[in-house]
XYZ file of C-alpha atoms in Angstrom:
157
model
C 105.534 58.267 59.353
C 103.497 59.978 62.389
C 100.381 61.511 62.713
C 99.968 64.794 64.719
C 97.746 64.765 67.711
C 96.473 67.369 69.755
C 97.507 65.893 73.026
C 100.321 65.074 71.943
C 101.312 68.312 70.951
C 100.042 69.734 74.479
C 102.890 67.801 76.135
C 106.023 68.544 73.630
C 104.687 71.856 73.839
C 104.451 71.688 77.970
C 107.384 70.326 77.849
C 108.838 72.758 76.209
C 107.739 75.073 78.292
C 109.382 74.099 81.475
C 112.540 73.817 79.803
C 112.735 77.144 78.705
C 111.108 78.605 81.775
C 114.059 76.945 83.741
C 116.408 78.456 81.586
C 114.704 81.979 82.091
C 114.638 81.569 86.173
C 118.087 80.415 85.581
C 119.362 84.213 84.273
C 116.786 85.467 87.019
C 118.273 83.313 89.828
C 122.198 83.171 88.781
C 122.442 87.199 90.442
C 121.203 86.098 93.631
C 124.577 82.871 93.345
C 121.205 80.005 93.377
C 120.160 78.178 90.903
C 116.273 77.509 89.929
C 116.490 74.077 91.789
C 117.221 75.427 94.236
C 114.850 78.175 94.847
C 112.523 76.135 93.894
C 113.266 74.000 96.749
C 113.964 77.166 99.195
C 110.334 77.960 98.163
C 108.897 74.472 99.045
C 110.776 75.442 102.553
C 108.865 78.569 103.209
C 106.021 76.675 102.175
C 104.796 79.220 99.093
C 101.144 79.375 98.755
C 101.713 78.852 95.058
C 102.955 75.638 94.914
C 99.976 72.951 94.065
C 99.106 71.034 96.568
C 101.730 71.838 99.127
C 100.058 70.925 102.442
C 101.006 74.388 104.017
C 100.548 73.534 108.028
C 102.957 70.329 108.015
C 105.228 72.742 105.995
C 105.470 75.726 109.259
C 107.033 72.507 111.451
C 109.826 72.138 108.712
C 110.178 69.647 106.465
C 111.907 66.675 105.803
C 114.391 66.681 102.322
C 112.400 62.955 101.252
C 108.816 65.560 101.200
C 110.767 67.489 99.082
C 112.277 65.060 97.229
C 108.787 62.923 96.743
C 106.611 66.333 96.055
C 109.349 66.942 93.008
C 109.649 63.018 91.749
C 113.424 63.422 92.158
C 115.417 60.994 94.006
C 116.335 61.661 97.631
C 120.387 62.082 97.355
C 119.052 64.549 94.060
C 117.561 66.922 96.690
C 120.219 65.845 99.681
C 123.216 67.564 97.222
C 120.808 70.773 96.953
C 119.739 70.434 100.455
C 123.414 70.365 101.506
C 124.212 73.845 99.450
C 121.622 75.718 100.438
C 122.525 75.207 104.211
C 126.376 75.726 103.043
C 125.083 79.422 101.686
C 123.326 80.013 104.621
C 119.919 79.751 103.366
C 118.345 76.924 105.337
C 119.383 75.586 109.102
C 118.614 71.260 109.599
C 117.301 71.650 112.913
C 116.616 67.522 114.284
C 113.957 65.963 114.685
C 112.227 65.712 118.319
C 111.193 62.385 117.487
C 113.762 61.427 115.287
C 117.038 62.357 115.820
C 118.226 60.935 113.025
C 116.521 62.862 110.624
C 116.087 66.783 109.990
C 113.852 69.422 109.503
C 114.123 71.495 107.069
C 113.775 75.391 107.940
C 114.706 78.764 106.232
C 117.048 81.417 107.420
C 116.197 85.075 107.450
C 119.065 84.841 104.478
C 117.156 82.596 102.118
C 113.352 84.481 102.935
C 115.897 87.320 101.826
C 116.437 86.075 98.848
C 113.488 84.803 98.739
C 111.740 88.401 99.062
C 114.985 89.463 96.241
C 113.465 87.292 93.838
C 109.909 88.369 94.532
C 109.458 91.259 91.726
C 112.102 90.029 88.941
C 109.491 86.388 89.535
C 106.144 88.911 89.618
C 107.455 90.708 86.113
C 108.562 87.386 84.234
C 104.988 85.927 84.884
C 103.228 89.128 83.836
C 105.133 89.403 80.610
C 104.430 85.173 80.102
C 100.932 85.071 80.960
C 100.478 89.294 79.160
C 98.494 87.661 76.202
C 95.749 86.024 78.661
C 93.070 87.849 81.067
C 92.894 87.164 84.439
C 89.702 84.628 83.761
C 92.216 82.493 80.911
C 94.427 82.407 83.371
C 92.116 80.564 86.039
C 90.972 78.321 84.004
C 94.674 77.671 82.483
C 95.343 77.207 85.849
C 92.450 74.600 86.586
C 93.128 72.733 84.105
C 97.247 72.131 84.686
C 95.753 71.245 88.600
C 93.258 68.966 86.892
C 96.368 67.295 84.942
C 98.666 66.639 88.139
C 95.910 65.101 89.684
C 95.212 62.923 87.269
C 98.949 61.867 87.083
C 99.180 61.818 90.244
C 96.845 58.597 90.884
C 98.312 56.632 88.210
C 101.713 57.042 90.112
């Protein structure tokens, strides 16, 4: 019989939390005609300041699909598929890179910004509900601890 450990319980709880957040996110984004994954990519392209370790200056110039794939640690074909969907919906545009014309920089469109804006209040309400049991100091401490875990994982990859 396996022994219960704090570390294993933390990992499995975080996995379950992520699954529940994705499920709820899909319910929120559904009426906007996008998925949680597509919304997250919009946030990356837009340079949302809440994304951990995001290079906001680089995002202003436009981001490459490869950068998003690396940041989210998913395959380039998966991101390419999502980028194509967002492009077809008119939420992002693909602009030729002046240095290498074979590469496309991704920029958010006005319609994409509108979708993000329409989602913002829902996002805030959902976050407030989820973290209602924690005061502001506990929320900040939790954020710092999660960032420390992410930094450690990114260094060991």
